[in-house]
XYZ file of C-alpha atoms in Angstrom:
762
model
C 14.989 -7.117 7.185
C 12.431 -8.055 4.476
C 9.075 -8.707 6.033
C 8.864 -12.383 4.942
C 9.408 -15.165 7.313
C 12.913 -16.481 8.162
C 12.802 -19.385 10.423
C 16.017 -18.629 12.119
C 14.685 -15.055 12.836
C 10.947 -15.100 13.356
C 9.948 -18.298 15.202
C 6.407 -19.609 15.339
C 5.807 -18.216 18.824
C 5.549 -14.666 17.249
C 3.775 -15.541 13.942
C 0.359 -14.204 13.326
C -0.205 -17.076 10.965
C 0.526 -19.782 13.833
C -1.877 -17.632 15.931
C -4.526 -18.483 13.608
C -3.919 -22.242 13.894
C -2.646 -22.927 10.348
C -0.228 -25.909 10.507
C 0.896 -29.115 9.165
C -1.174 -32.340 9.083
C 0.285 -35.699 9.232
C 0.395 -38.481 6.608
C -2.722 -39.918 7.903
C -4.711 -36.879 6.904
C -2.697 -36.436 3.646
C -4.066 -39.977 2.732
C -7.610 -38.806 3.226
C -7.057 -35.633 1.281
C -5.494 -37.253 -1.621
C -7.834 -40.093 -2.135
C -8.158 -38.766 -5.772
C -4.464 -38.887 -7.116
C -5.244 -37.449 -10.772
C -5.672 -33.634 -11.098
C -8.013 -32.223 -13.693
C -6.295 -31.601 -16.989
C -7.365 -27.918 -16.638
C -7.282 -26.752 -12.993
C -10.384 -25.078 -11.640
C -9.909 -21.753 -9.760
C -12.234 -21.389 -6.715
C -12.240 -18.468 -4.409
C -14.372 -17.488 -1.278
C -14.053 -13.713 -0.357
C -15.555 -12.609 2.889
C -15.988 -8.903 3.881
C -17.821 -7.480 6.931
C -18.465 -3.747 7.474
C -21.766 -3.985 9.388
C -20.680 -4.895 12.842
C -22.885 -3.550 15.773
C -22.059 -0.170 17.063
C -19.342 0.872 17.939
C -17.474 -1.672 15.964
C -18.446 -0.711 12.387
C -16.065 -0.840 9.617
C -16.111 0.758 6.230
C -13.496 -0.809 3.898
C -14.072 -4.624 4.313
C -16.680 -5.137 1.664
C -14.493 -3.054 -0.838
C -11.715 -5.537 0.118
C -13.738 -8.342 -1.316
C -14.550 -6.434 -4.438
C -10.862 -5.603 -4.983
C -9.787 -9.134 -4.527
C -12.782 -10.307 -6.889
C -12.035 -7.877 -9.764
C -8.196 -8.838 -9.457
C -9.000 -12.715 -9.654
C -11.291 -12.393 -12.736
C -9.346 -9.942 -14.759
C -5.677 -10.507 -13.876
C -5.615 -14.226 -12.932
C -8.479 -15.653 -14.980
C -11.028 -16.834 -12.455
C -14.509 -17.433 -13.710
C -16.861 -15.169 -11.936
C -19.227 -18.118 -11.385
C -16.439 -19.830 -9.204
C -15.995 -16.754 -6.946
C -18.437 -16.675 -3.944
C -18.783 -13.296 -2.282
C -20.112 -13.389 1.426
C -20.544 -9.780 2.359
C -23.072 -7.345 4.015
C -24.454 -6.766 0.423
C -24.447 -10.504 -0.717
C -27.512 -12.905 -0.536
C -25.370 -15.134 1.878
C -24.552 -12.816 4.894
C -21.270 -13.105 6.738
C -22.818 -14.841 9.767
C -21.004 -17.582 11.528
C -22.994 -20.083 9.588
C -22.769 -18.392 6.356
C -19.055 -18.306 6.425
C -18.623 -21.705 7.523
C -21.088 -23.122 5.124
C -19.456 -21.201 2.298
C -16.033 -22.677 2.954
C -17.557 -26.231 3.158
C -19.995 -25.917 0.065
C -18.012 -23.789 -2.112
C -14.306 -24.704 -1.542
C -14.086 -28.160 0.127
C -16.910 -30.033 -1.767
C -16.008 -28.377 -5.131
C -12.203 -28.427 -5.177
C -10.261 -31.420 -6.525
C -6.477 -32.197 -6.506
C -4.635 -29.623 -8.481
C -7.337 -26.778 -8.381
C -6.690 -23.357 -7.181
C -8.289 -22.127 -4.063
C -8.236 -18.644 -2.598
C -9.912 -17.575 0.785
C -9.917 -13.942 1.743
C -11.199 -12.728 4.916
C -11.610 -8.896 5.810
C -13.161 -8.046 9.071
C -12.529 -7.901 12.965
C -10.284 -10.305 14.601
C -10.232 -10.917 18.311
C -8.561 -13.180 20.991
C -9.992 -15.916 23.183
C -8.523 -17.921 26.121
C -6.999 -21.189 24.873
C -4.573 -23.099 27.420
C -3.300 -24.957 24.148
C -2.516 -21.853 21.986
C 1.096 -22.467 22.279
C 1.538 -18.791 23.422
C 2.534 -17.610 26.932
C -0.455 -15.459 27.260
C -2.685 -18.478 26.310
C -4.604 -16.590 23.960
C -5.619 -17.785 20.292
C -6.892 -15.463 17.516
C -10.476 -15.516 16.081
C -12.514 -14.125 13.169
C -15.444 -12.091 14.191
C -18.689 -12.971 12.206
C -21.405 -10.393 11.875
C -23.729 -12.103 14.082
C -21.401 -12.509 16.917
C -23.127 -13.991 20.066
C -21.701 -12.629 23.502
C -22.906 -14.070 26.775
C -21.794 -13.886 30.248
C -21.655 -16.528 33.116
C -20.034 -15.127 36.126
C -16.971 -13.320 35.458
C -16.498 -15.343 32.182
C -17.580 -14.264 28.797
C -18.258 -16.503 25.675
C -18.150 -15.411 22.128
C -19.365 -17.253 18.945
C -16.097 -16.402 16.973
C -14.640 -18.650 14.469
C -11.195 -19.870 15.953
C -8.006 -20.130 13.954
C -8.192 -23.809 14.895
C -11.476 -24.238 12.846
C -10.042 -22.410 9.874
C -7.004 -24.774 10.162
C -9.344 -27.908 10.252
C -11.245 -26.586 7.180
C -8.205 -25.897 5.236
C -7.090 -29.502 6.184
C -10.092 -30.907 4.220
C -9.207 -29.228 1.118
C -8.004 -31.888 -1.552
C -5.518 -29.509 -3.122
C -2.234 -28.010 -2.161
C -2.796 -24.890 -4.274
C -4.211 -22.936 -1.411
C -3.866 -19.334 -0.640
C -5.466 -17.595 2.307
C -5.411 -13.925 2.858
C -6.282 -12.320 6.096
C -6.746 -8.772 6.424
C -7.785 -8.402 10.187
C -5.799 -8.043 13.578
C -6.274 -9.275 17.078
C -5.589 -6.717 19.472
C -5.678 -2.840 19.972
C -9.032 -2.209 18.574
C -10.737 1.092 18.117
C -9.693 4.302 16.326
C -6.093 5.520 15.755
C -6.176 9.001 14.151
C -7.875 8.800 10.763
C -7.789 5.060 10.804
C -9.934 2.228 12.369
C -8.162 -0.867 13.734
C -9.766 -4.112 12.556
C -9.878 -5.778 16.020
C -12.296 -6.131 18.922
C -10.626 -6.504 22.365
C -10.297 -10.073 23.682
C -8.528 -11.530 26.556
C -8.031 -14.364 29.040
C -11.498 -13.716 30.397
C -13.237 -14.583 27.135
C -13.893 -18.364 25.973
C -14.985 -19.878 22.824
C -18.550 -20.962 22.706
C -19.690 -24.378 23.082
C -20.994 -24.400 19.547
C -17.579 -23.556 18.254
C -15.920 -26.499 20.174
C -18.615 -28.847 18.979
C -17.968 -27.767 15.352
C -14.385 -28.571 15.834
C -15.196 -31.942 17.183
C -17.164 -32.840 14.155
C -14.134 -32.028 11.917
C -11.765 -33.915 14.064
C -14.114 -37.017 13.597
C -14.451 -36.462 9.871
C -10.669 -36.010 9.426
C -10.038 -38.924 11.824
C -7.476 -37.115 13.993
C -7.277 -36.164 17.564
C -7.125 -32.756 19.259
C -3.601 -33.455 20.673
C -2.303 -34.254 17.056
C -3.937 -30.877 15.781
C -2.221 -29.164 18.594
C 1.154 -30.759 17.655
C 0.715 -30.190 13.926
C -0.170 -26.588 14.557
C 3.156 -25.922 16.307
C 5.203 -27.256 13.332
C 3.886 -25.430 10.189
C 1.054 -24.804 7.848
C -0.474 -27.859 6.042
C -0.505 -26.798 2.485
C -0.091 -23.714 0.363
C 0.512 -20.143 1.560
C -1.242 -18.059 4.204
C -0.708 -14.152 4.057
C -1.602 -12.118 7.034
C -1.883 -8.202 6.973
C -0.045 -7.742 10.275
C 1.785 -9.590 13.095
C 0.013 -10.881 16.311
C 0.733 -7.735 18.076
C 0.498 -5.187 15.234
C -2.641 -3.176 14.090
C -4.385 -3.915 10.660
C -5.856 -0.546 9.345
C -9.322 0.060 7.824
C -8.201 3.036 5.850
C -10.146 6.085 4.171
C -8.709 6.747 0.610
C -9.565 9.368 -1.757
C -13.336 8.678 -2.466
C -13.566 5.119 -0.690
C -12.470 2.919 2.224
C -10.600 -0.193 2.058
C -7.857 -2.135 4.116
C -4.529 -0.789 3.839
C -2.892 -4.054 3.189
C -5.771 -5.477 0.689
C -5.413 -2.272 -1.215
C -1.557 -2.434 -1.234
C -1.616 -6.040 -2.268
C -4.242 -5.854 -5.071
C -3.020 -2.675 -6.538
C 0.510 -4.109 -6.618
C -0.610 -7.189 -8.312
C -2.535 -5.115 -11.133
C 0.802 -3.399 -11.898
C 3.218 -6.552 -11.660
C 4.828 -7.039 -14.965
C 6.327 -10.517 -14.406
C 5.310 -13.701 -12.475
C 6.857 -12.647 -9.377
C 7.544 -15.153 -6.194
C 5.199 -14.682 -3.380
C 8.109 -14.066 -1.079
C 9.009 -10.972 -3.199
C 5.456 -9.765 -3.683
C 4.913 -9.677 0.298
C 8.181 -7.960 0.729
C 7.448 -5.153 -1.661
C 3.768 -4.887 -0.624
C 5.097 -4.313 2.974
C 6.522 -1.056 1.874
C 3.368 0.414 0.513
C 1.187 -0.943 3.391
C 3.333 0.627 6.002
C 3.280 3.858 4.187
C -0.572 3.915 3.742
C -1.498 2.503 7.355
C 0.925 4.452 9.494
C 0.224 1.553 12.129
C 3.632 -0.012 11.407
C 1.833 -3.127 10.392
C 4.124 -5.507 8.525
C 2.334 -8.264 6.355
C 3.747 -11.634 7.016
C 3.414 -14.930 5.049
C 3.961 -18.741 5.845
C 4.446 -21.681 3.663
C 4.923 -25.385 4.100
C 8.345 -26.333 4.719
C 10.256 -27.895 1.645
C 7.367 -27.212 -0.511
C 8.939 -24.430 -2.702
C 5.811 -22.576 -2.327
C 7.757 -19.330 -1.344
C 9.077 -19.222 -4.755
C 6.006 -19.973 -6.635
C 3.812 -16.930 -7.923
C 1.114 -15.657 -5.814
C -2.142 -17.605 -5.956
C 0.054 -20.354 -7.745
C -0.874 -18.908 -11.016
C 1.053 -17.079 -13.676
C -0.426 -13.752 -15.072
C -1.390 -13.962 -18.560
C -2.562 -10.379 -19.301
C -0.754 -6.912 -19.238
C -0.557 -4.878 -16.286
C -3.220 -2.167 -15.900
C -4.588 0.759 -13.725
C -8.249 -0.248 -14.518
C -10.617 -2.708 -16.190
C -13.708 -2.313 -18.186
C -17.081 -3.085 -16.328
C -19.469 -1.718 -18.893
C -19.629 -0.109 -22.412
C -22.716 1.609 -23.505
C -22.180 3.294 -26.844
C -19.726 5.843 -26.165
C -19.961 5.650 -22.430
C -17.701 3.431 -20.365
C -17.693 2.305 -16.721
C -14.483 0.902 -15.244
C -12.921 -0.419 -11.974
C -9.853 1.627 -10.800
C -8.180 -0.937 -8.566
C -4.800 -0.503 -10.056
C -4.308 3.251 -9.225
C -1.399 3.832 -6.849
C -3.254 4.897 -3.644
C -1.503 8.508 -3.236
C -2.495 9.266 -6.878
C -6.203 9.204 -6.959
C -6.586 12.972 -6.769
C -5.086 12.938 -10.376
C -7.792 10.652 -11.475
C -11.028 12.592 -11.019
C -11.440 14.046 -14.350
C -9.591 14.257 -17.649
C -7.258 11.491 -17.099
C -6.791 9.438 -20.278
C -6.344 5.679 -20.460
C -5.118 3.269 -23.431
C -7.761 0.495 -23.914
C -6.137 -2.833 -24.346
C -7.059 -6.480 -24.974
C -5.725 -9.414 -23.137
C -2.753 -9.515 -25.572
C -1.959 -5.887 -25.095
C -3.304 -4.702 -28.427
C -4.284 -0.997 -28.528
C -8.045 -0.744 -29.185
C -8.354 2.892 -28.441
C -8.657 5.633 -25.775
C -10.976 6.492 -22.892
C -11.250 9.960 -21.103
C -12.310 9.742 -17.366
C -15.274 12.031 -16.526
C -15.905 11.407 -13.076
C -15.579 8.797 -10.051
C -18.608 7.465 -8.373
C -19.522 9.496 -5.341
C -20.270 6.604 -3.018
C -17.495 4.375 -4.225
C -14.547 6.223 -5.691
C -13.121 2.967 -7.204
C -15.645 3.111 -10.009
C -14.830 5.636 -12.803
C -16.899 6.747 -15.695
C -15.899 8.131 -19.104
C -16.183 8.265 -22.668
C -14.423 6.779 -25.607
C -12.196 9.220 -27.323
C -11.002 6.670 -30.019
C -12.205 3.211 -31.043
C -9.843 1.527 -33.464
C -12.027 -1.787 -33.634
C -15.490 -1.077 -32.310
C -16.494 -4.721 -32.763
C -13.927 -5.816 -30.099
C -15.057 -3.380 -27.409
C -16.634 -5.314 -24.279
C -16.261 -5.615 -20.551
C -12.986 -6.979 -19.238
C -10.761 -4.951 -21.680
C -7.964 -3.393 -19.624
C -7.070 0.284 -19.238
C -3.396 1.615 -18.958
C -2.649 5.189 -18.056
C -1.944 7.588 -20.986
C -2.288 10.765 -18.809
C -3.281 11.962 -15.449
C -4.778 15.301 -14.683
C -3.742 17.085 -11.387
C -6.234 19.646 -10.236
C -4.995 23.283 -10.076
C -6.768 24.019 -6.834
C -5.644 20.813 -5.154
C -5.764 21.285 -1.097
C -4.081 19.940 1.723
C -6.487 18.187 4.100
C -5.921 18.415 7.840
C -7.949 16.223 10.181
C -9.091 17.876 13.455
C -8.124 15.487 16.284
C -10.377 15.204 19.360
C -7.498 16.471 21.672
C -8.355 19.852 20.140
C -11.593 20.172 22.022
C -14.719 21.512 20.681
C -13.304 25.090 21.049
C -10.088 24.141 19.327
C -11.954 22.502 16.585
C -14.307 25.367 15.867
C -11.260 27.729 15.812
C -9.511 25.388 13.242
C -12.556 25.407 11.023
C -12.681 29.311 11.160
C -8.863 29.824 10.597
C -7.698 27.239 8.217
C -9.850 28.174 5.248
C -8.219 31.592 5.266
C -4.888 29.863 4.357
C -4.684 29.103 0.608
C -5.420 25.420 -0.241
C -5.841 24.346 3.272
C -8.930 22.318 4.124
C -10.124 21.241 7.652
C -11.857 17.802 7.848
C -13.378 15.634 10.480
C -11.496 12.363 11.149
C -12.668 8.949 9.713
C -14.899 10.188 6.831
C -12.370 10.854 4.111
C -8.773 10.722 3.360
C -6.749 13.231 5.277
C -2.957 14.067 4.960
C -2.082 15.166 8.289
C -3.708 15.542 11.726
C -3.612 18.743 13.930
C -3.726 17.638 17.623
C -2.176 18.016 20.949
C 0.228 15.616 22.602
C -1.757 13.805 25.346
C -0.521 11.777 28.273
C -1.629 8.601 26.639
C 0.282 9.260 23.509
C 3.331 10.397 25.410
C 3.556 7.160 27.255
C 2.880 5.087 24.135
C 5.680 7.040 22.323
C 8.011 6.355 25.398
C 7.085 2.597 25.205
C 8.131 2.671 21.529
C 11.381 4.397 22.457
C 10.675 7.360 20.106
C 13.287 10.075 20.488
C 12.585 13.781 20.920
C 8.857 13.438 22.099
C 7.185 16.752 22.267
C 5.905 17.808 25.605
C 2.312 16.917 26.865
C -0.041 19.713 25.934
C 1.778 20.979 22.768
C 0.097 21.349 19.435
C 1.524 19.905 16.257
C 1.103 17.629 13.353
C 0.529 13.855 13.013
C 0.473 11.358 10.218
C -3.019 9.799 9.633
C -2.005 6.849 11.885
C -0.733 9.359 14.672
C 3.057 9.102 13.898
C 4.720 12.487 14.651
C 5.681 14.999 12.101
C 9.256 16.166 13.364
C 9.519 19.953 13.780
C 5.767 20.660 13.986
C 5.158 20.929 17.740
C 5.148 24.184 19.646
C 4.840 25.253 23.287
C 2.582 23.655 25.855
C 0.407 26.723 26.219
C -0.011 27.548 22.544
C -3.421 28.418 21.340
C -4.968 26.575 18.422
C -5.093 29.736 16.268
C -1.470 30.503 17.144
C -0.235 27.041 16.170
C -1.829 27.300 12.675
C -0.351 30.463 12.015
C 2.954 28.960 13.184
C 2.640 26.195 10.732
C 1.686 28.280 7.612
C 5.259 27.731 6.210
C 5.000 24.027 7.078
C 1.496 23.708 5.459
C 3.058 25.283 2.189
C 5.887 22.627 2.188
C 3.630 19.823 2.780
C 1.358 20.931 0.043
C 4.197 21.160 -2.226
C 5.420 17.629 -1.416
C 1.740 16.399 -2.083
C 1.673 18.100 -5.510
C 4.903 16.642 -6.646
C 4.044 13.102 -5.317
C 1.004 13.107 -7.569
C 3.306 12.761 -10.491
C 4.868 9.605 -9.315
C 4.268 6.936 -11.876
C 6.957 4.145 -11.651
C 4.156 1.665 -12.352
C 2.665 3.279 -15.382
C 5.513 5.488 -17.123
C 6.436 4.208 -20.560
C 9.805 5.686 -20.280
C 13.082 3.660 -19.370
C 14.536 5.364 -16.159
C 16.245 3.865 -13.126
C 17.304 5.294 -9.905
C 19.546 3.976 -7.352
C 20.870 4.904 -3.860
C 24.384 3.695 -2.698
C 26.235 4.073 0.589
C 29.833 5.575 -0.081
C 32.775 5.700 2.168
C 34.540 8.880 3.346
C 36.470 8.886 0.165
C 33.147 8.860 -2.027
C 33.971 5.205 -3.123
C 30.582 3.357 -3.757
C 29.998 0.569 -1.245
C 26.527 -1.007 -0.931
C 23.416 -0.542 -3.057
C 20.746 -0.131 -0.562
C 17.559 0.849 -2.754
C 16.433 1.289 -6.362
C 13.415 2.008 -8.406
C 12.669 1.789 -11.974
C 9.904 2.386 -14.547
C 8.380 -1.430 -14.503
C 6.835 -0.891 -18.035
C 10.345 0.072 -19.440
C 12.941 -2.528 -19.845
C 14.399 -4.107 -16.654
C 17.627 -6.222 -16.910
C 16.679 -8.336 -13.808
C 13.154 -8.943 -14.766
C 12.021 -12.147 -16.250
C 8.695 -11.914 -17.701
C 8.002 -15.658 -17.676
C 10.071 -16.299 -14.595
C 9.659 -15.439 -10.909
C 11.912 -12.390 -10.437
C 11.263 -8.809 -10.334
C 13.906 -6.283 -9.495
C 13.219 -5.432 -5.952
C 12.918 -1.858 -4.819
C 15.279 -2.675 -1.699
C 18.487 -4.648 -2.016
C 19.283 -6.799 1.054
C 22.797 -6.037 2.259
C 24.699 -6.991 5.168
C 25.661 -3.516 6.001
C 22.225 -1.931 6.164
C 19.077 -3.049 8.162
C 15.534 -2.933 6.881
C 12.334 -2.305 8.457
C 8.999 -2.680 6.759
C 11.264 -3.022 3.544
C 12.632 0.509 4.095
C 16.511 0.904 4.423
C 17.380 2.376 7.860
C 20.308 4.630 7.463
C 22.255 5.594 10.630
C 22.981 9.278 11.111
C 26.328 10.313 9.423
C 25.876 7.683 6.437
C 27.033 9.045 3.383
C 25.071 8.276 0.125
C 25.177 8.701 -3.542
C 22.451 8.809 -6.069
C 22.458 7.421 -9.693
C 19.959 8.322 -12.516
C 20.229 6.020 -15.429
C 18.654 7.276 -18.722
C 17.840 4.325 -20.912
C 15.969 6.229 -23.510
C 17.390 7.016 -26.876
C 16.707 10.529 -26.248
C 18.065 13.111 -23.697
C 16.050 13.705 -20.702
C 15.644 16.775 -18.383
C 15.823 15.656 -14.802
C 15.184 17.153 -11.434
C 16.014 15.352 -8.267
C 14.264 16.356 -4.942
C 14.769 15.457 -1.293
C 11.789 15.649 1.148
C 13.110 15.560 4.756
C 11.299 13.922 7.749
C 9.847 17.336 8.574
C 8.446 17.876 5.159
C 11.239 20.471 3.975
C 12.112 20.165 0.266
C 15.438 20.486 -1.275
C 16.704 20.418 -4.986
C 19.995 18.355 -5.328
C 19.889 18.236 -9.179
C 20.425 20.339 -11.227
C 22.603 22.183 -8.947
C 24.556 24.718 -11.144
C 22.413 27.743 -10.977
C 24.200 29.958 -13.526
C 24.006 27.414 -16.223
C 21.239 27.073 -18.752
C 18.807 24.144 -19.425
C 21.620 21.929 -20.199
C 22.557 21.671 -16.431
C 19.366 19.460 -16.086
C 20.004 17.045 -18.983
C 21.197 13.407 -18.570
C 22.074 12.306 -22.108
C 20.675 9.199 -23.880
C 22.051 6.042 -22.474
C 24.031 7.915 -19.939
C 24.003 7.699 -16.018
C 24.645 10.742 -13.696
C 25.807 10.264 -10.318
C 24.814 12.849 -7.612
C 26.976 14.063 -6.231
C 29.716 13.563 -8.780
C 33.124 15.534 -8.260
C 33.862 14.927 -11.816
C 30.826 16.834 -12.884
C 31.732 19.666 -10.547
C 29.676 18.877 -7.660
C 31.196 20.162 -4.505
C 28.803 18.828 -1.891
C 28.076 15.587 -0.095
C 24.864 13.948 0.909
C 24.992 12.731 4.464
C 22.086 11.303 6.505
C 21.342 13.789 9.394
C 18.730 14.745 11.660
C 15.775 15.006 12.147
C 15.258 11.333 12.553
C 12.405 9.681 10.442
C 11.254 8.937 6.883
C 12.711 10.925 4.071
C 12.190 10.586 0.463
C 14.317 11.217 -2.679
C 11.949 11.920 -5.824
C 13.580 11.733 -9.284
C 11.566 13.460 -12.078
C 12.678 12.935 -15.714
C 10.854 14.653 -18.621
C 11.362 14.203 -22.224
C 10.780 17.934 -22.897
C 12.628 20.953 -21.404
C 11.522 22.251 -17.714
C 12.575 25.613 -18.594
C 10.207 27.746 -16.581
C 10.890 25.666 -13.448
C 14.574 26.054 -13.784
C 14.217 29.739 -14.119
C 12.333 29.889 -10.776
C 14.912 27.632 -9.199
C 17.691 29.889 -10.356
C 15.912 32.820 -9.009
C 15.366 31.020 -5.562
C 19.225 30.133 -5.450
C 20.130 33.887 -6.490
C 18.054 35.189 -3.565
C 19.970 33.096 -1.403
C 23.369 33.958 -2.906
C 23.962 30.562 -4.130
C 25.730 29.926 -7.483
C 25.735 26.081 -7.053
C 24.902 23.261 -4.740
C 21.660 21.914 -3.258
C 18.730 24.539 -2.693
C 16.276 24.457 0.097
C 12.853 25.611 -1.287
C 11.516 26.558 2.096
C 8.552 29.010 1.670
C 8.934 28.959 -2.118
C 8.266 25.142 -2.418
C 4.552 25.697 -3.768
C 5.688 27.999 -6.336
C 8.501 25.945 -7.635
C 6.448 22.816 -7.647
C 3.472 24.668 -9.408
C 5.837 25.807 -11.981
C 7.309 22.565 -12.544
C 3.899 21.099 -13.078
C 3.296 23.876 -15.447
C 6.257 22.812 -17.620
C 5.029 19.096 -17.476
C 1.406 20.178 -18.551
C 2.642 22.184 -21.650
C 4.710 19.090 -22.762
C 1.666 16.841 -22.136
C -0.935 19.202 -24.080
C 1.701 19.166 -26.893
C 1.987 15.584 -27.308
C -1.780 15.222 -28.099
C -2.428 13.962 -31.518
C -6.257 13.365 -30.844
C -6.602 16.965 -29.671
C -7.869 15.775 -26.320
C -9.369 18.854 -24.599
C -8.268 18.990 -21.091
C -9.859 21.439 -18.338
C -7.556 24.475 -18.318
C -7.239 24.426 -14.623
C -5.763 20.881 -14.550
C -2.125 19.880 -15.030
C -1.713 17.032 -17.417
C 1.058 14.645 -17.043
C 1.746 12.182 -19.900
C 3.159 8.822 -19.161
C 5.047 8.798 -22.483
C 6.859 12.078 -21.681
C 7.470 11.610 -17.961
C 8.935 9.284 -15.322
C 8.723 10.170 -11.573
C 10.382 7.809 -9.140
C 10.549 7.635 -5.461
C 13.254 6.195 -3.065
C 12.304 6.020 0.655
C 14.812 5.764 3.509
C 14.703 6.232 7.085
C 17.286 8.050 9.259
C 18.063 6.325 12.505
C 20.338 6.590 15.519
C 22.654 3.470 15.979
């Protein structure tokens, strides 16, 4: 099911938004808010962005300040906010994110300045918690709070009071805003605090023994008096709906919001997913669709099963309006120029797909565009900032109109550069113990391109750890199938989800486990390499990929997923409208979780790859299993030449297609878990890669059909990247000099798409 609110399915009793006390006000308050009935001829855009990292030990976070900057750069350069109308309250700002600073900022910057018709955005990234509130509307009598940096905790007997800002206070502050065009973005959660694998949960534990401070209650009374309403009325209104605008929360009440290490920086999994998606969006997509699509990437990044939610005023139509109540007026982009000094350029890389940052360290090339999309030149990336990897530095390669160069110009990807020595980073879990960690640090570097890392410091791709009793119980509570025995060693995702097929015996030594997993590491590295080519957001080619369920005869039934190159043409996309082709298609026969189709074991599927180019394309289709194993399903005639990989201009290839000689079926099977289909379409031949695939097939006695790459996966993918690199270097009219060790991938020559699904038991 798509992750937006459906009233018949997700009632307010389980809504994170209602937990925060954001509900409808009655007509009495509406009369107060709309004392001024005429809006400004040109709406002003106001934003208050709060990000808190510097909580006292052991509650420090690392990504919340970056969240505020991510939102700021997006609002200025994609949505037209005046920088002077954005108030940042972070650890680094003059106004600190204290209780008084946050509340005063909301009152002075938003309430006192906003007028009817204005646009208002409030963003909070930091810790959440819970306090006892008998009027919360929940059975547990807990209400959610936002934790300021100067939180005061005091004890009286067995009771504890905290100076948090309650959801009810935010509700009252929102009620005082004289405009309906309000968007609240909340990247925090309210239970399950602490570390989880390589992630930090944005919550400080609360409970029924914790009360709001008298200062908080007095503040609420002041606003009740100003608004002329009673606390009882507020309670009733809070149970109905929000007062106005839209509220977007990073996770449900019982879910975990992740503070996440990326390649070179930290940020909220949700905030980065949201802002990156909005940098790339090509149309004025409805907020309902935005949240549904962002949920997929958030879940993939955080590994905590957090599902963003949103709430809107009933009968307002706000769910169909564009996010922030604004239409985008500038082209999509990967980056925006911050400074230009002669030939040197500094830029903000907020539009890069999070899994792709390793391909944007050096030698990536960007088109320089103005707000109308006019090409003003090329910029070559030389480095990313060591303290904040969101900041890139490079040089002008070409400037067509030097007099027009200035901060605020947009950058679109022209080519990325995948390092030739890219590694697979393995985090070392505390369950290994000191001796196990030392052994891992000694043994792992002996395996080519494997790199051990401490948790919490940088991005890791997998975690080596033991199955503990606590994790075993948690997995049982989640009704996970086939849980490895306690004491066994294996691999986890960064948020501690299991990697199927990676766990061994309970008495296994760490060194033995690492040696046993060598083949698995090679497969996982190959998957990482090929995923660095994924460029559905930035490719200039026109390619579509679809997945359909078929019946036992092969007759197509439901369309369950599709991906396309958003900068190519889309028949369903309306540039000035509110619809964008969804990556997942709601259907009665398939359920969705976090926006990902759940396909029962035994389901037959068929893929379609459509070439909308006016030239033939050379296509490779890979499937990556939940265990990380890789299979080639197209091309699949291993005695043919390069023509076996061609999809002709304007044609669609079904996979499998008996009419084309395919003699296999694609059936969803075990292991259970998340799988991916990768479609790689090149404008130039992939001859060397095809030769390697033919050799692999021949070594296994196969003349046709899908081929498991197994221990040859890294070799096959490296060869494929070599083909793409030669193509990109050949399409180089300005003779840009790439580092010989990198693999260049040109967006005009390649489209790489991914369809994700999950195999489940019914």
